[in-house]
Each structure stands twice: as structure tokens, then as C-alpha cells.
Amino acid sequence: MEENENSLFVLINVSYLNVLDIPSLTIGRGITTIFGPSGSGKTTILKLLNRMISPSTGQLFFNGTELRQTNPVQHRRKVVMLSQNPVMFEGSIGDNLNAPNIFQKRPLLDESLLCSALETVRLGKDPATPVNLLSGGEKQRLALARVILLQPEVYLLDEPSSSLDDASAEAVVETLCLKARKENRPVIMVTHSKAIARKYSDVIITIAGGKSIGQELCSGRDN
Amino acid sequence: MEGIIELTLWQVAAAYLFVVIVLLIVKSRGIKKEGEIVLSSVRMTLQLILAGYVLVYVLDNPNPFITVAIVILMEAFAIYTVMAKFKGLLTGKLKKIISLSMGIGAGACLLYLILAVIGVQPWYDPQYFIPIAGMVVGNSMTGVSLAVKSLLEGMTTRRQIVEEALILGATPREATADIINRTFDSAIMPTINSMLGMGIIFLPGMMTGQILAGVSPTTAIAYQIAIMLGILGAVAVSVILTLQMGYRTFFNREEQLV
């Protein structure tokens, strides 16, 4: 197994239906970006890492333990994924931020913590605001705040800025990457912007046609 | 109190005037339902005639095996009706769960009603057991039917919400809690509504039948209350068992949506 202390995820001969076929891939603990054309299997990799789906064949290790030997729900609570088109639950912004705490039977967060998470994603809204009044971009930021509040061991972000304009997109990614580095939490991110990927990542993994075709080291840590 | 008026064949035939009226309405409106209306009227007539003869025999010859066999037949037919309604939409596992839930829900509530509440002696007395079983089983069938419909719809239309909840660390039970609660509510709503209107908006069939047969209205009311509560229990237990076990069939062992 290609593993060292810095390995977060190791994939060996992992395939998923006809979508993905990766002979070997190691993802480290820094900020990793998965880059590739539409339909190349980027989201499928994130879903495999989050255990929303399981490999058809092969082995997938997280911190040295094969994922099949762990509890899937506990794993999802540690390795939290932000979907590309996050779904909002009925109710207010506050209800949505606290929904995972209800699922995970954790104490509800007070308003000051909710507001601070909203500031992190530059969403200056009252937590009592109904979510159906938010635009697509605002919903995406709210979903990001929801994930940040969970303080996961690993962030999996699927196009975290796809509904935002370029300026907001970079600002949100920058804030999140800085926060993750400061807290020493690995980030695995899918993005369509190579500029953002180069600027903030330690490693860029390029995939095409469901196969990993290369890894490139970047200087994201300097930003 | 005077005895009941016996209906002659001609008097019953006169009631078919209502079928003729319905046929005229659908015909004049161009609603193509004539065949279904005629079929349902004929089937209802034949089924009731057959049931009448069977009941005459069973009531004249009380026997625990016959009583239990008839109740099992009713339950089996009710389960078959639910399966037929959702043909092609149910997995094998869900079919087993529906059968088990209807059997346990209606069976347990029926036995409690017959043995503990009414205290029928002997316990298998078909005069009590069979009509009460009909009401309990029939209503539990309607409740489970509504529950299955609403569960299938909920798991389709709200699939993304369930998936998002799983992504955020919910167990399948937590991710589907809202669907289960809404489904339970919609499945027991008709029973609750009928309890709300009972005695004011309408007099229930069983009570009407007993009063027509010369039973004192106060006795008829006592029976109706007990049976209505039994029906509520049977519907609620069958529905919650179906939902509590049924939601799992939408997930695999790795707590993923299938």
C-alpha cells in the first residue's frame, strides 16, 4: 500500500460502475484540488470518500483503515461533504445551520456562533430569515457555513463556488482554505477554476474519463 | 321495539334504481365508467350473497377452526389487495414487511378487542368475531395502503433531502423521520376525521345495522365506540410497523440510499 504518515486517503484499484477506474491514488493531508472536465468522475470520487457510495471493486483506506471496516454514519460525521447543489431543509437559516446538530444529537448552537459562521462565508443575513428567500449563491454560502460549523476532520467540497460570481468565489474559497490551514483540517475540493486551484492548493489531481491522469504540486500554502 | 322489516327480492331490486341514476349521469357526461359501475354493482351483489350464505352456515355451526380460517382469509385478501394496488412498485422485502405489519397490527388489536374489551364467550363466536374482524382488517388495509403510497412518493420526491441529511451525518432513521411522520399522519387522518364526524355528521354503518336489527341505541353506541377505537389502534399499529420497518428497505447495509 502506498501509504505514509501524510496519507489521508489511499485508493487501490478502485472502480465505480463505468464511471471511475483508478489503479492507485494517494491523497495527502493538505489542500487537494481535483480538476477535470465535466463527467470525468470528480464528484464520484468525493462521494466515495464520504461513503455516500461504495467502490464496485478495490480498496479505499482512510487514515490507514479500510473504509468498509468503519461505521458509515460515523465516517460521514468526520469527513463532511458539501454537495455541488446543496439542498436546504424547510425553515430558517438558523434551522439549516443547526440541522446537522439535530441529526448528530449535538447541542444546538447559539445565535452568535451562527452569525460568525455566516460572516465567514460573507452572508450577512439574520439567522431567522426563511431559506426560501435566499438566492442560489446565498444558499451555497449557507451550505458552506453549515459544513464549517460541523468542524469536520476533513472537508470535501464539490464546486464550493459554482453559484458565485468570480470575486465572491475566490473570497469564499480563500477564507475557507485559510481557516482549514489554521485549524490543520485537510480539504479535498473539486473546482472548475484552475486559477483558484493553483492559488490555494498543495496538490492538484487531474482526472479525465474516470481515470486519474496526474498529480501536480502547487504553492497554495504560500497564499 | 318492532322487529326488522324483511326486504323482499323486489324491494332490493328497487334499490338498483340508484345504479341506473349513476349510469345515466356518467353516460350523459361522457365519462367512460359504465363498465366499472356495472361490474362493481354485480360484484358487490354476488360477493354479499355468497358472504350471506357462508355466514348463515358459520353462525349455525360455530367452530374455532372455521372462524380463524375465515379471518386469515380476510387478512390474506386484504394483503393481496394492497400488493395488487402497488404492483411493480414494491420490493420483495417491502412486501414481506407489509404482510407482517398488517397481520400483527390487525391481529393483535382484533384479539384485544374480542377477548379483553368485549369478552366474547366462547372466544371464537363467529357472530362477533367475523364482522368485527372485517371492520378492523378492512380499515387497517386502507391505512396501510395510504401509508405505502405516501412512503413511496415521499422517498421519491424528497430523495435529495434524505441524501443531504445523510451527507450531513444523519442515520437513515433520522434522514427519513420527517417523511415517516408525515406519512403516518396522512395514513391515520381518514380514521381521525371519521371519528370527529361520528354521531353528528353521520351514523356509522355498524351502529345503524344494530339499531335496525332492534338493538338499543345505547348498546349500539357502546359497541361502536369500542370498535372505532379498535380500528384506530389497528390502523395506527399496522401503519407504524409498515413505516418503521419499511423505510430501511430504501437503504443498504452501508447506510446508503439504494
PDB file of N, CA and C in Angstrom, chain B residues 102-174:
ATOM      1  N   MET B 102     -49.455  -5.813   8.626  1.00  0.00           N
ATOM      2  CA  MET B 102     -50.923  -5.905   8.605  1.00  0.00           C
ATOM      3  C   MET B 102     -51.378  -7.072   9.475  1.00  0.00           C
ATOM      4  N   GLY B 103     -50.656  -8.183   9.399  1.00  0.00           N
ATOM      5  CA  GLY B 103     -51.012  -9.349  10.205  1.00  0.00           C
ATOM      6  C   GLY B 103     -50.924  -9.053  11.691  1.00  0.00           C
ATOM      7  N   ILE B 104     -49.796  -8.462  12.102  1.00  0.00           N
ATOM      8  CA  ILE B 104     -49.604  -8.183  13.535  1.00  0.00           C
ATOM      9  C   ILE B 104     -50.546  -7.064  13.994  1.00  0.00           C
ATOM     10  N   GLY B 105     -50.587  -5.968  13.222  1.00  0.00           N
ATOM     11  CA  GLY B 105     -51.386  -4.805  13.624  1.00  0.00           C
ATOM     12  C   GLY B 105     -52.857  -5.147  13.772  1.00  0.00           C
ATOM     13  N   ALA B 106     -53.430  -5.710  12.706  1.00  0.00           N
ATOM     14  CA  ALA B 106     -54.866  -6.019  12.761  1.00  0.00           C
ATOM     15  C   ALA B 106     -55.110  -7.191  13.720  1.00  0.00           C
ATOM     16  N   GLY B 107     -54.240  -8.197  13.673  1.00  0.00           N
ATOM     17  CA  GLY B 107     -54.437  -9.387  14.510  1.00  0.00           C
ATOM     18  C   GLY B 107     -54.411  -9.075  15.991  1.00  0.00           C
ATOM     19  N   ALA B 108     -53.393  -8.331  16.431  1.00  0.00           N
ATOM     20  CA  ALA B 108     -53.255  -8.041  17.860  1.00  0.00           C
ATOM     21  C   ALA B 108     -54.423  -7.183  18.353  1.00  0.00           C
ATOM     22  N   CYS B 109     -54.779  -6.156  17.571  1.00  0.00           N
ATOM     23  CA  CYS B 109     -55.869  -5.266  18.007  1.00  0.00           C
ATOM     24  C   CYS B 109     -57.199  -6.015  18.001  1.00  0.00           C
ATOM     25  N   LEU B 110     -57.398  -6.903  17.037  1.00  0.00           N
ATOM     26  CA  LEU B 110     -58.640  -7.677  16.964  1.00  0.00           C
ATOM     27  C   LEU B 110     -58.767  -8.590  18.183  1.00  0.00           C
ATOM     28  N   LEU B 111     -57.694  -9.286  18.524  1.00  0.00           N
ATOM     29  CA  LEU B 111     -57.741 -10.203  19.669  1.00  0.00           C
ATOM     30  C   LEU B 111     -58.009  -9.429  20.963  1.00  0.00           C
ATOM     31  N   TYR B 112     -57.361  -8.273  21.116  1.00  0.00           N
ATOM     32  CA  TYR B 112     -57.578  -7.469  22.325  1.00  0.00           C
ATOM     33  C   TYR B 112     -59.038  -7.026  22.414  1.00  0.00           C
ATOM     34  N   LEU B 113     -59.580  -6.588  21.270  1.00  0.00           N
ATOM     35  CA  LEU B 113     -60.960  -6.108  21.216  1.00  0.00           C
ATOM     36  C   LEU B 113     -61.938  -7.239  21.560  1.00  0.00           C
ATOM     37  N   ILE B 114     -61.722  -8.406  20.959  1.00  0.00           N
ATOM     38  CA  ILE B 114     -62.643  -9.536  21.145  1.00  0.00           C
ATOM     39  C   ILE B 114     -62.515 -10.136  22.543  1.00  0.00           C
ATOM     40  N   LEU B 115     -61.272 -10.339  22.972  1.00  0.00           N
ATOM     41  CA  LEU B 115     -61.069 -11.069  24.225  1.00  0.00           C
ATOM     42  C   LEU B 115     -61.104 -10.169  25.456  1.00  0.00           C
ATOM     43  N   ALA B 116     -60.396  -9.035  25.399  1.00  0.00           N
ATOM     44  CA  ALA B 116     -60.296  -8.205  26.603  1.00  0.00           C
ATOM     45  C   ALA B 116     -61.417  -7.177  26.708  1.00  0.00           C
ATOM     46  N   VAL B 117     -61.758  -6.506  25.593  1.00  0.00           N
ATOM     47  CA  VAL B 117     -62.755  -5.418  25.681  1.00  0.00           C
ATOM     48  C   VAL B 117     -64.170  -5.998  25.707  1.00  0.00           C
ATOM     49  N   ILE B 118     -64.534  -6.796  24.700  1.00  0.00           N
ATOM     50  CA  ILE B 118     -65.909  -7.299  24.619  1.00  0.00           C
ATOM     51  C   ILE B 118     -66.067  -8.571  25.469  1.00  0.00           C
ATOM     52  N   GLY B 119     -65.028  -9.350  25.568  1.00  0.00           N
ATOM     53  CA  GLY B 119     -65.087 -10.575  26.375  1.00  0.00           C
ATOM     54  C   GLY B 119     -66.038 -11.603  25.774  1.00  0.00           C
ATOM     55  N   VAL B 120     -65.878 -11.860  24.478  1.00  0.00           N
ATOM     56  CA  VAL B 120     -66.778 -12.787  23.771  1.00  0.00           C
ATOM     57  C   VAL B 120     -66.609 -14.200  24.329  1.00  0.00           C
ATOM     58  N   GLN B 121     -67.732 -14.882  24.558  1.00  0.00           N
ATOM     59  CA  GLN B 121     -67.731 -16.263  25.059  1.00  0.00           C
ATOM     60  C   GLN B 121     -68.577 -17.141  24.141  1.00  0.00           C
ATOM     61  N   PRO B 122     -68.111 -18.229  23.597  1.00  0.00           N
ATOM     62  CA  PRO B 122     -66.707 -18.622  23.533  1.00  0.00           C
ATOM     63  C   PRO B 122     -65.932 -17.661  22.629  1.00  0.00           C
ATOM     64  N   TRP B 123     -64.626 -17.619  22.768  1.00  0.00           N
ATOM     65  CA  TRP B 123     -63.814 -16.578  22.109  1.00  0.00           C
ATOM     66  C   TRP B 123     -63.987 -16.559  20.595  1.00  0.00           C
ATOM     67  N   TYR B 124     -64.311 -17.716  20.015  1.00  0.00           N
ATOM     68  CA  TYR B 124     -64.365 -17.807  18.549  1.00  0.00           C
ATOM     69  C   TYR B 124     -65.777 -17.570  18.009  1.00  0.00           C
ATOM     70  N   ASP B 125     -66.702 -17.119  18.874  1.00  0.00           N
ATOM     71  CA  ASP B 125     -68.096 -16.945  18.448  1.00  0.00           C
ATOM     72  C   ASP B 125     -68.142 -16.129  17.142  1.00  0.00           C
ATOM     73  N   PRO B 126     -68.508 -16.769  16.021  1.00  0.00           N
ATOM     74  CA  PRO B 126     -68.425 -16.083  14.717  1.00  0.00           C
ATOM     75  C   PRO B 126     -69.347 -14.866  14.616  1.00  0.00           C
ATOM     76  N   GLN B 127     -70.428 -14.844  15.414  1.00  0.00           N
ATOM     77  CA  GLN B 127     -71.362 -13.714  15.363  1.00  0.00           C
ATOM     78  C   GLN B 127     -70.626 -12.398  15.689  1.00  0.00           C
ATOM     79  N   TYR B 128     -69.651 -12.466  16.597  1.00  0.00           N
ATOM     80  CA  TYR B 128     -68.865 -11.287  16.951  1.00  0.00           C
ATOM     81  C   TYR B 128     -67.571 -11.211  16.140  1.00  0.00           C
ATOM     82  N   PHE B 129     -66.884 -12.368  16.138  1.00  0.00           N
ATOM     83  CA  PHE B 129     -65.513 -12.384  15.598  1.00  0.00           C
ATOM     84  C   PHE B 129     -65.465 -11.935  14.142  1.00  0.00           C
ATOM     85  N   ILE B 130     -66.330 -12.484  13.313  1.00  0.00           N
ATOM     86  CA  ILE B 130     -66.199 -12.241  11.869  1.00  0.00           C
ATOM     87  C   ILE B 130     -66.546 -10.798  11.459  1.00  0.00           C
ATOM     88  N   PRO B 131     -67.710 -10.257  11.894  1.00  0.00           N
ATOM     89  CA  PRO B 131     -67.974  -8.868  11.463  1.00  0.00           C
ATOM     90  C   PRO B 131     -66.964  -7.874  12.026  1.00  0.00           C
ATOM     91  N   ILE B 132     -66.542  -8.104  13.275  1.00  0.00           N
ATOM     92  CA  ILE B 132     -65.575  -7.156  13.854  1.00  0.00           C
ATOM     93  C   ILE B 132     -64.235  -7.281  13.123  1.00  0.00           C
ATOM     94  N   ALA B 133     -63.834  -8.524  12.805  1.00  0.00           N
ATOM     95  CA  ALA B 133     -62.587  -8.722  12.056  1.00  0.00           C
ATOM     96  C   ALA B 133     -62.658  -8.006  10.715  1.00  0.00           C
ATOM     97  N   GLY B 134     -63.814  -8.067  10.070  1.00  0.00           N
ATOM     98  CA  GLY B 134     -63.983  -7.412   8.773  1.00  0.00           C
ATOM     99  C   GLY B 134     -63.691  -5.922   8.867  1.00  0.00           C
ATOM    100  N   MET B 135     -64.247  -5.304   9.935  1.00  0.00           N
ATOM    101  CA  MET B 135     -64.056  -3.852  10.068  1.00  0.00           C
ATOM    102  C   MET B 135     -62.602  -3.503  10.388  1.00  0.00           C
ATOM    103  N   VAL B 136     -62.010  -4.282  11.313  1.00  0.00           N
ATOM    104  CA  VAL B 136     -60.631  -3.987  11.732  1.00  0.00           C
ATOM    105  C   VAL B 136     -59.659  -4.223  10.570  1.00  0.00           C
ATOM    106  N   VAL B 137     -59.791  -5.372   9.907  1.00  0.00           N
ATOM    107  CA  VAL B 137     -58.870  -5.719   8.813  1.00  0.00           C
ATOM    108  C   VAL B 137     -59.045  -4.731   7.641  1.00  0.00           C
ATOM    109  N   GLY B 138     -60.303  -4.429   7.312  1.00  0.00           N
ATOM    110  CA  GLY B 138     -60.573  -3.527   6.185  1.00  0.00           C
ATOM    111  C   GLY B 138     -59.977  -2.153   6.414  1.00  0.00           C
ATOM    112  N   ASN B 139     -60.151  -1.621   7.624  1.00  0.00           N
ATOM    113  CA  ASN B 139     -59.607  -0.291   7.900  1.00  0.00           C
ATOM    114  C   ASN B 139     -58.091  -0.297   7.959  1.00  0.00           C
ATOM    115  N   SER B 140     -57.515  -1.380   8.505  1.00  0.00           N
ATOM    116  CA  SER B 140     -56.042  -1.418   8.544  1.00  0.00           C
ATOM    117  C   SER B 140     -55.501  -1.502   7.119  1.00  0.00           C
ATOM    118  N   MET B 141     -56.228  -2.193   6.243  1.00  0.00           N
ATOM    119  CA  MET B 141     -55.813  -2.267   4.830  1.00  0.00           C
ATOM    120  C   MET B 141     -55.808  -0.866   4.195  1.00  0.00           C
ATOM    121  N   THR B 142     -56.866  -0.094   4.453  1.00  0.00           N
ATOM    122  CA  THR B 142     -56.934   1.259   3.886  1.00  0.00           C
ATOM    123  C   THR B 142     -55.783   2.112   4.419  1.00  0.00           C
ATOM    124  N   GLY B 143     -55.531   2.008   5.728  1.00  0.00           N
ATOM    125  CA  GLY B 143     -54.447   2.795   6.343  1.00  0.00           C
ATOM    126  C   GLY B 143     -53.094   2.432   5.752  1.00  0.00           C
ATOM    127  N   VAL B 144     -52.813   1.129   5.644  1.00  0.00           N
ATOM    128  CA  VAL B 144     -51.506   0.692   5.122  1.00  0.00           C
ATOM    129  C   VAL B 144     -51.366   1.090   3.652  1.00  0.00           C
ATOM    130  N   SER B 145     -52.468   1.015   2.911  1.00  0.00           N
ATOM    131  CA  SER B 145     -52.453   1.421   1.507  1.00  0.00           C
ATOM    132  C   SER B 145     -52.030   2.882   1.373  1.00  0.00           C
ATOM    133  N   LEU B 146     -52.661   3.735   2.194  1.00  0.00           N
ATOM    134  CA  LEU B 146     -52.316   5.165   2.158  1.00  0.00           C
ATOM    135  C   LEU B 146     -50.865   5.371   2.575  1.00  0.00           C
ATOM    136  N   ALA B 147     -50.431   4.602   3.587  1.00  0.00           N
ATOM    137  CA  ALA B 147     -49.062   4.755   4.091  1.00  0.00           C
ATOM    138  C   ALA B 147     -48.045   4.369   3.021  1.00  0.00           C
ATOM    139  N   VAL B 148     -48.289   3.258   2.331  1.00  0.00           N
ATOM    140  CA  VAL B 148     -47.340   2.800   1.315  1.00  0.00           C
ATOM    141  C   VAL B 148     -47.270   3.827   0.186  1.00  0.00           C
ATOM    142  N   LYS B 149     -48.442   4.339  -0.215  1.00  0.00           N
ATOM    143  CA  LYS B 149     -48.480   5.339  -1.296  1.00  0.00           C
ATOM    144  C   LYS B 149     -47.644   6.564  -0.894  1.00  0.00           C
ATOM    145  N   SER B 150     -47.899   7.049   0.326  1.00  0.00           N
ATOM    146  CA  SER B 150     -47.221   8.258   0.780  1.00  0.00           C
ATOM    147  C   SER B 150     -45.725   8.004   1.003  1.00  0.00           C
ATOM    148  N   LEU B 151     -45.362   6.801   1.474  1.00  0.00           N
ATOM    149  CA  LEU B 151     -43.941   6.479   1.684  1.00  0.00           C
ATOM    150  C   LEU B 151     -43.196   6.443   0.345  1.00  0.00           C
ATOM    151  N   LEU B 152     -43.802   5.786  -0.651  1.00  0.00           N
ATOM    152  CA  LEU B 152     -43.155   5.694  -1.967  1.00  0.00           C
ATOM    153  C   LEU B 152     -42.997   7.088  -2.577  1.00  0.00           C
ATOM    154  N   GLU B 153     -44.060   7.901  -2.460  1.00  0.00           N
ATOM    155  CA  GLU B 153     -43.995   9.265  -3.001  1.00  0.00           C
ATOM    156  C   GLU B 153     -42.932  10.084  -2.278  1.00  0.00           C
ATOM    157  N   GLY B 154     -42.951   9.984  -0.934  1.00  0.00           N
ATOM    158  CA  GLY B 154     -42.007  10.757  -0.113  1.00  0.00           C
ATOM    159  C   GLY B 154     -40.570  10.402  -0.433  1.00  0.00           C
ATOM    160  N   MET B 155     -40.288   9.103  -0.589  1.00  0.00           N
ATOM    161  CA  MET B 155     -38.909   8.688  -0.842  1.00  0.00           C
ATOM    162  C   MET B 155     -38.478   9.043  -2.268  1.00  0.00           C
ATOM    163  N   THR B 156     -39.450   9.351  -3.139  1.00  0.00           N
ATOM    164  CA  THR B 156     -39.096   9.789  -4.488  1.00  0.00           C
ATOM    165  C   THR B 156     -38.943  11.305  -4.531  1.00  0.00           C
ATOM    166  N   THR B 157     -39.981  12.014  -4.065  1.00  0.00           N
ATOM    167  CA  THR B 157     -39.944  13.481  -4.200  1.00  0.00           C
ATOM    168  C   THR B 157     -38.961  14.120  -3.218  1.00  0.00           C
ATOM    169  N   ARG B 158     -38.731  13.475  -2.082  1.00  0.00           N
ATOM    170  CA  ARG B 158     -37.833  14.081  -1.092  1.00  0.00           C
ATOM    171  C   ARG B 158     -36.483  13.356  -1.031  1.00  0.00           C
ATOM    172  N   ARG B 159     -36.149  12.656  -2.081  1.00  0.00           N
ATOM    173  CA  ARG B 159     -34.909  11.874  -2.098  1.00  0.00           C
ATOM    174  C   ARG B 159     -33.670  12.748  -1.854  1.00  0.00           C
ATOM    175  N   GLN B 160     -33.670  13.939  -2.487  1.00  0.00           N
ATOM    176  CA  GLN B 160     -32.494  14.806  -2.337  1.00  0.00           C
ATOM    177  C   GLN B 160     -32.330  15.277  -0.893  1.00  0.00           C
ATOM    178  N   ILE B 161     -33.467  15.510  -0.225  1.00  0.00           N
ATOM    179  CA  ILE B 161     -33.394  15.968   1.169  1.00  0.00           C
ATOM    180  C   ILE B 161     -32.841  14.843   2.046  1.00  0.00           C
ATOM    181  N   VAL B 162     -33.293  13.628   1.771  1.00  0.00           N
ATOM    182  CA  VAL B 162     -32.795  12.473   2.530  1.00  0.00           C
ATOM    183  C   VAL B 162     -31.287  12.327   2.301  1.00  0.00           C
ATOM    184  N   GLU B 163     -30.877  12.492   1.034  1.00  0.00           N
ATOM    185  CA  GLU B 163     -29.458  12.346   0.698  1.00  0.00           C
ATOM    186  C   GLU B 163     -28.623  13.427   1.400  1.00  0.00           C
ATOM    187  N   GLU B 164     -29.134  14.656   1.390  1.00  0.00           N
ATOM    188  CA  GLU B 164     -28.403  15.747   2.045  1.00  0.00           C
ATOM    189  C   GLU B 164     -28.259  15.471   3.546  1.00  0.00           C
ATOM    190  N   ALA B 165     -29.333  14.955   4.152  1.00  0.00           N
ATOM    191  CA  ALA B 165     -29.272  14.641   5.590  1.00  0.00           C
ATOM    192  C   ALA B 165     -28.218  13.558   5.857  1.00  0.00           C
ATOM    193  N   LEU B 166     -28.138  12.559   4.982  1.00  0.00           N
ATOM    194  CA  LEU B 166     -27.123  11.506   5.145  1.00  0.00           C
ATOM    195  C   LEU B 166     -25.723  12.099   5.031  1.00  0.00           C
ATOM    196  N   ILE B 167     -25.552  12.983   4.040  1.00  0.00           N
ATOM    197  CA  ILE B 167     -24.245  13.615   3.841  1.00  0.00           C
ATOM    198  C   ILE B 167     -23.828  14.374   5.105  1.00  0.00           C
ATOM    199  N   LEU B 168     -24.819  14.961   5.774  1.00  0.00           N
ATOM    200  CA  LEU B 168     -24.518  15.757   6.966  1.00  0.00           C
ATOM    201  C   LEU B 168     -24.490  14.901   8.236  1.00  0.00           C
ATOM    202  N   GLY B 169     -24.407  13.591   8.076  1.00  0.00           N
ATOM    203  CA  GLY B 169     -24.191  12.732   9.245  1.00  0.00           C
ATOM    204  C   GLY B 169     -25.435  12.164   9.880  1.00  0.00           C
ATOM    205  N   ALA B 170     -26.585  12.241   9.193  1.00  0.00           N
ATOM    206  CA  ALA B 170     -27.805  11.650   9.768  1.00  0.00           C
ATOM    207  C   ALA B 170     -27.803  10.135   9.542  1.00  0.00           C
ATOM    208  N   THR B 171     -28.413   9.400  10.449  1.00  0.00           N
ATOM    209  CA  THR B 171     -28.642   7.979  10.205  1.00  0.00           C
ATOM    210  C   THR B 171     -29.854   7.890   9.264  1.00  0.00           C
ATOM    211  N   PRO B 172     -30.049   6.766   8.588  1.00  0.00           N
ATOM    212  CA  PRO B 172     -31.243   6.648   7.739  1.00  0.00           C
ATOM    213  C   PRO B 172     -32.535   6.939   8.514  1.00  0.00           C
ATOM    214  N   ARG B 173     -32.581   6.539   9.779  1.00  0.00           N
ATOM    215  CA  ARG B 173     -33.789   6.794  10.589  1.00  0.00           C
ATOM    216  C   ARG B 173     -34.036   8.293  10.736  1.00  0.00           C
ATOM    217  N   GLU B 174     -32.946   9.044  11.032  1.00  0.00           N
ATOM    218  CA  GLU B 174     -33.099  10.492  11.197  1.00  0.00           C
ATOM    219  C   GLU B 174     -33.396  11.161   9.855  1.00  0.00           C
TER     220      GLU B 174
END
